[in-house]
CSV table of C-alpha atoms in Angstrom, one decimal:
chain,number,residue,atom,x,y,z
C,1,ASN,CA,97.9,108.6,133.7
C,2,ALA,CA,100.4,109.6,130.3
C,3,GLY,CA,99.0,105.8,128.7
C,4,VAL,CA,100.6,105.5,125.7
C,5,THR,CA,103.7,107.8,124.5
C,6,GLN,CA,106.0,107.0,121.5
C,7,THR,CA,109.1,108.5,121.0
C,8,PRO,CA,110.5,110.0,118.0
C,9,LYS,CA,107.0,112.1,117.3
C,10,PHE,CA,108.8,112.4,113.5
C,11,GLN,CA,111.8,110.7,112.3
C,12,VAL,CA,113.9,110.8,108.7
C,13,LEU,CA,116.1,108.7,108.1
C,14,LYS,CA,118.1,107.2,104.7
C,15,THR,CA,118.0,104.7,103.1
C,16,GLY,CA,119.2,101.1,104.4
C,17,GLN,CA,119.6,103.8,108.1
C,18,SER,CA,118.6,102.1,111.2
C,19,MET,CA,116.2,103.5,114.5
C,20,THR,CA,114.7,102.2,117.0
C,21,LEU,CA,110.7,103.8,117.6
C,22,GLN,CA,109.9,102.7,122.0
C,23,CYS,CA,106.3,102.6,123.1
C,24,ALA,CA,105.9,103.2,126.9
C,25,GLN,CA,102.6,102.6,128.5
C,26,ASP,CA,101.4,103.2,132.1
C,27,MET,CA,97.6,100.9,131.9
C,28,ASN,CA,99.4,97.9,133.3
C,29,HIS,CA,98.0,95.9,130.2
C,30,ASN,CA,99.4,93.2,129.0
C,31,SER,CA,99.2,93.0,125.4
C,32,MET,CA,100.3,95.8,123.2
C,33,TYR,CA,100.8,96.7,119.6
C,34,TRP,CA,102.7,97.4,116.7
C,35,TYR,CA,100.4,99.1,113.4
C,36,ARG,CA,101.4,101.4,110.3
C,37,GLN,CA,99.1,103.2,108.4
C,38,ASP,CA,99.3,104.3,105.1
C,39,PRO,CA,97.5,106.8,103.0
C,40,GLY,CA,94.4,104.9,102.4
C,41,MET,CA,95.8,101.5,103.7
C,42,GLY,CA,93.9,101.7,107.0
C,43,LEU,CA,96.1,100.3,110.2
C,44,ARG,CA,98.3,97.2,109.2
C,45,LEU,CA,99.3,95.1,112.3
C,46,ILE,CA,103.0,94.5,112.0
C,47,TYR,CA,103.9,92.9,114.8
C,48,TYR,CA,102.3,91.9,118.8
C,49,SER,CA,103.2,90.5,122.2
C,50,ALA,CA,100.8,89.1,124.6
C,51,SER,CA,102.8,89.2,127.5
C,52,GLU,CA,106.9,89.7,128.6
C,53,GLY,CA,108.9,87.8,126.8
C,54,THR,CA,106.6,87.1,123.2
C,55,THR,CA,105.5,88.3,119.9
C,56,ASP,CA,104.6,87.4,117.6
C,57,LYS,CA,104.0,89.0,113.4
C,58,GLY,CA,101.3,90.1,111.9
C,59,GLU,CA,100.2,91.1,108.6
C,60,VAL,CA,103.1,93.1,107.4
C,61,PRO,CA,106.2,91.5,109.5
C,62,ASN,CA,108.9,92.3,107.5
C,63,GLY,CA,111.4,94.9,107.9
C,64,TYR,CA,111.2,95.4,111.4
C,65,ASN,CA,112.1,93.2,114.7
C,66,VAL,CA,110.7,94.4,118.1
C,67,SER,CA,112.0,93.4,121.5
C,68,ARG,CA,109.1,93.6,124.7
C,69,LEU,CA,111.4,94.4,126.2
C,70,ASN,CA,109.0,94.9,130.4
C,71,LYS,CA,105.1,95.2,130.9
C,72,ARG,CA,105.5,98.4,130.1
C,73,GLU,CA,107.3,98.8,127.0
C,74,PHE,CA,107.3,97.7,123.2
C,75,SER,CA,110.0,98.5,120.6
C,76,LEU,CA,110.0,98.5,116.9
C,77,ARG,CA,113.5,98.5,115.1
C,78,LEU,CA,113.8,99.1,111.2
C,79,GLU,CA,117.1,96.9,110.6
C,80,SER,CA,117.8,98.9,107.5
C,81,ALA,CA,115.3,101.8,106.4
C,82,ALA,CA,114.3,101.2,103.0
C,83,PRO,CA,111.7,104.2,101.6
C,84,SER,CA,108.4,101.4,101.5
C,85,GLN,CA,108.8,101.7,105.3
C,86,THR,CA,107.6,105.6,105.3
C,87,SER,CA,105.2,105.6,106.7
C,88,VAL,CA,102.7,106.8,111.2
C,89,TYR,CA,103.2,104.2,113.1
C,90,PHE,CA,101.4,103.7,116.2
C,91,CYS,CA,102.3,101.3,119.3
C,92,ALA,CA,98.8,100.3,121.4
C,93,SER,CA,98.0,98.2,123.9
C,94,SER,CA,95.2,96.9,126.0
C,95,GLU,CA,93.8,94.1,127.8
C,96,GLN,CA,93.6,91.4,126.2
C,97,THR,CA,95.6,88.3,127.5
C,98,SER,CA,95.6,85.9,124.1
C,99,TRP,CA,93.7,86.0,120.7
C,100,PRO,CA,91.6,86.6,119.6
C,101,SER,CA,91.2,90.5,119.8
C,102,ASN,CA,88.4,91.2,121.5
C,103,TYR,CA,89.6,94.0,124.1
C,104,GLU,CA,89.5,97.6,123.1
C,105,GLN,CA,92.8,99.0,122.7
C,106,TYR,CA,94.7,102.1,123.1
C,107,PHE,CA,96.5,104.1,120.9
C,108,GLY,CA,99.3,105.9,121.2
C,109,PRO,CA,100.5,109.4,118.9
C,110,GLY,CA,102.4,107.9,116.7
C,111,THR,CA,105.4,107.9,115.3
C,112,ARG,CA,106.1,109.2,111.0
C,113,LEU,CA,108.5,108.3,109.8
C,114,THR,CA,109.9,109.1,106.7
C,115,VAL,CA,112.5,107.2,104.7
C,116,THR,CA,114.4,109.1,102.4
S,1,GLY,CA,92.6,86.3,105.9
S,2,GLU,CA,90.1,88.6,106.9
S,3,ASN,CA,89.3,91.4,104.3
S,4,VAL,CA,87.3,94.8,105.5
S,5,GLU,CA,86.4,97.4,102.8
S,6,GLN,CA,85.1,100.4,103.9
S,7,HIS,CA,82.4,103.6,102.0
S,8,PRO,CA,82.3,105.7,101.7
S,9,SER,CA,85.7,107.2,101.7
S,10,THR,CA,84.8,110.8,102.3
S,11,LEU,CA,81.6,112.4,103.6
S,12,SER,CA,80.5,115.9,103.6
S,13,VAL,CA,76.9,116.7,105.4
S,14,GLN,CA,75.2,119.6,107.2
S,15,GLU,CA,76.0,120.0,110.4
S,16,GLY,CA,72.4,118.7,113.1
S,17,ASP,CA,71.8,116.1,110.2
S,18,SER,CA,72.5,112.2,110.2
S,19,ALA,CA,76.0,109.8,108.6
S,20,VAL,CA,76.2,106.4,107.9
S,21,ILE,CA,79.5,104.6,107.8
S,22,LYS,CA,79.7,101.5,105.9
S,23,CYS,CA,81.8,97.8,106.7
S,24,THR,CA,81.8,94.3,104.5
S,25,TYR,CA,84.0,92.0,105.9
S,26,SER,CA,84.7,88.1,104.5
S,27,ASP,CA,85.2,85.8,107.5
S,28,SER,CA,82.3,84.3,108.2
S,29,ALA,CA,84.7,83.4,111.9
S,30,SER,CA,84.8,86.8,112.6
S,31,ASN,CA,83.1,88.1,115.8
S,32,TYR,CA,83.6,91.8,116.7
S,33,PHE,CA,83.5,94.7,115.4
S,34,PRO,CA,85.1,98.2,116.5
S,35,TRP,CA,85.4,101.8,115.3
S,36,TYR,CA,87.5,103.8,116.4
S,37,LYS,CA,87.8,107.5,116.1
S,38,GLN,CA,90.6,109.6,114.6
S,39,GLU,CA,91.7,112.8,114.6
S,40,LEU,CA,94.0,114.8,113.8
S,41,GLY,CA,97.8,114.2,114.7
S,42,LYS,CA,96.7,111.3,116.7
S,43,GLY,CA,95.9,108.2,117.6
S,44,PRO,CA,92.1,106.9,117.3
S,45,GLN,CA,90.5,106.0,120.2
S,46,LEU,CA,87.7,103.7,120.4
S,47,ILE,CA,84.2,105.1,120.6
S,48,ILE,CA,81.1,102.7,120.4
S,49,ASP,CA,81.8,98.2,119.2
S,50,ILE,CA,79.6,95.2,118.7
S,51,ARG,CA,80.0,91.3,119.5
S,52,SER,CA,77.6,89.4,116.8
S,53,ASN,CA,75.6,88.0,119.8
S,54,VAL,CA,74.0,91.8,119.7
S,55,GLY,CA,72.6,93.2,116.2
S,56,GLU,CA,72.7,96.7,117.6
S,57,LYS,CA,74.3,98.7,120.1
S,58,LYS,CA,74.1,102.9,121.1
S,59,ASP,CA,75.3,105.5,122.9
S,60,GLN,CA,73.9,108.1,122.9
S,61,ARG,CA,74.5,110.2,119.1
S,62,ILE,CA,75.9,106.2,118.0
S,63,ALA,CA,74.6,103.5,117.0
S,64,VAL,CA,76.2,100.5,115.1
S,65,THR,CA,74.2,97.9,114.0
S,66,LEU,CA,75.5,94.5,113.0
S,67,ASN,CA,74.2,91.7,110.3
S,68,LYS,CA,75.5,88.1,110.3
S,69,THR,CA,74.2,86.6,107.7
S,70,ALA,CA,75.5,88.9,105.1
S,71,LYS,CA,78.8,90.2,107.0
S,72,HIS,CA,78.2,93.6,106.9
S,73,PHE,CA,78.7,97.0,109.8
S,74,SER,CA,77.2,100.7,109.9
S,75,LEU,CA,78.1,103.1,111.7
S,76,HIS,CA,75.7,106.1,112.4
S,77,ILE,CA,76.1,109.1,114.4
S,78,THR,CA,73.6,111.5,114.4
S,79,GLU,CA,72.9,115.4,115.2
S,80,THR,CA,76.8,116.0,113.7
S,81,GLN,CA,78.5,117.8,115.8
S,82,PRO,CA,81.1,120.5,114.1
S,83,GLU,CA,83.8,117.9,116.5
S,84,ASP,CA,82.7,114.9,115.3
S,85,SER,CA,85.3,115.9,111.8
S,86,ALA,CA,87.3,113.3,112.7
S,87,VAL,CA,87.9,110.4,110.1
S,88,TYR,CA,86.3,106.9,110.7
S,89,PHE,CA,87.5,103.4,110.6
S,90,CYS,CA,85.4,99.7,111.2
S,91,ALA,CA,87.8,97.2,111.9
S,92,ALA,CA,86.3,93.1,112.2
S,93,SER,CA,88.4,90.7,114.4
S,94,ARG,CA,88.5,86.7,114.3
S,95,ARG,CA,91.9,86.7,115.3
S,96,ALA,CA,93.7,89.9,114.9
S,97,LEU,CA,92.2,93.2,114.3
S,98,THR,CA,91.1,94.0,110.6
S,99,PHE,CA,91.4,97.6,110.1
S,100,GLY,CA,88.7,98.9,107.1
S,101,SER,CA,90.4,102.3,104.8
S,102,GLY,CA,88.7,104.3,106.5
S,103,THR,CA,86.2,107.3,106.0
S,104,ARG,CA,87.0,111.3,106.0
S,105,LEU,CA,83.4,112.7,107.4
S,106,GLN,CA,83.5,116.4,107.6
S,107,VAL,CA,80.6,118.5,109.5
S,108,GLN,CA,79.8,121.8,108.1
S,109,PRO,CA,78.7,124.0,110.4
């Protein structure tokens, strides 16, 4: 099992460009998450999906959109990238089917995004 | 919303010593407290977790204690080894996980 995979690993964008970060899991998990990690700030939840076709906003959703394409895949889109979105982005999945979030989360290797 | 504070931000110990990382949380309704370890260039990985109906949990060299009255919980690593060197994150959950800012642990051989 590959677990949680993310593509790309690295990306450099110019301000105003758009891109989609891809995430897939092969553990048949119900829930998937997108986090961003900035120095000294831990991980902050951007969006969450409890099942195919459902998404919820997290702590920092502004400037992002998500799509739960099917049970395996959860993508994060930046429509018009800004320097403030420079960060490392992690996708995660868990067996959780609804709140509260008290199941182990399995993280992907991350995407390092730089916006100039 | 929930606020989690984590201390210290960096910790250096000699191999074989113990390491303690402490976290406090603000939402008294939080009931799940996991600890994640993040190695360089990788995603975080769960190492131990505790729920609010338990005061202490141990797994080999790792233990976590929870004081719900004081709203703080701690990670204890005994007999540290160089492979314990990593960044450790605490988190608290009533609904979504809120993470602390991380502790960089360096174990000197």
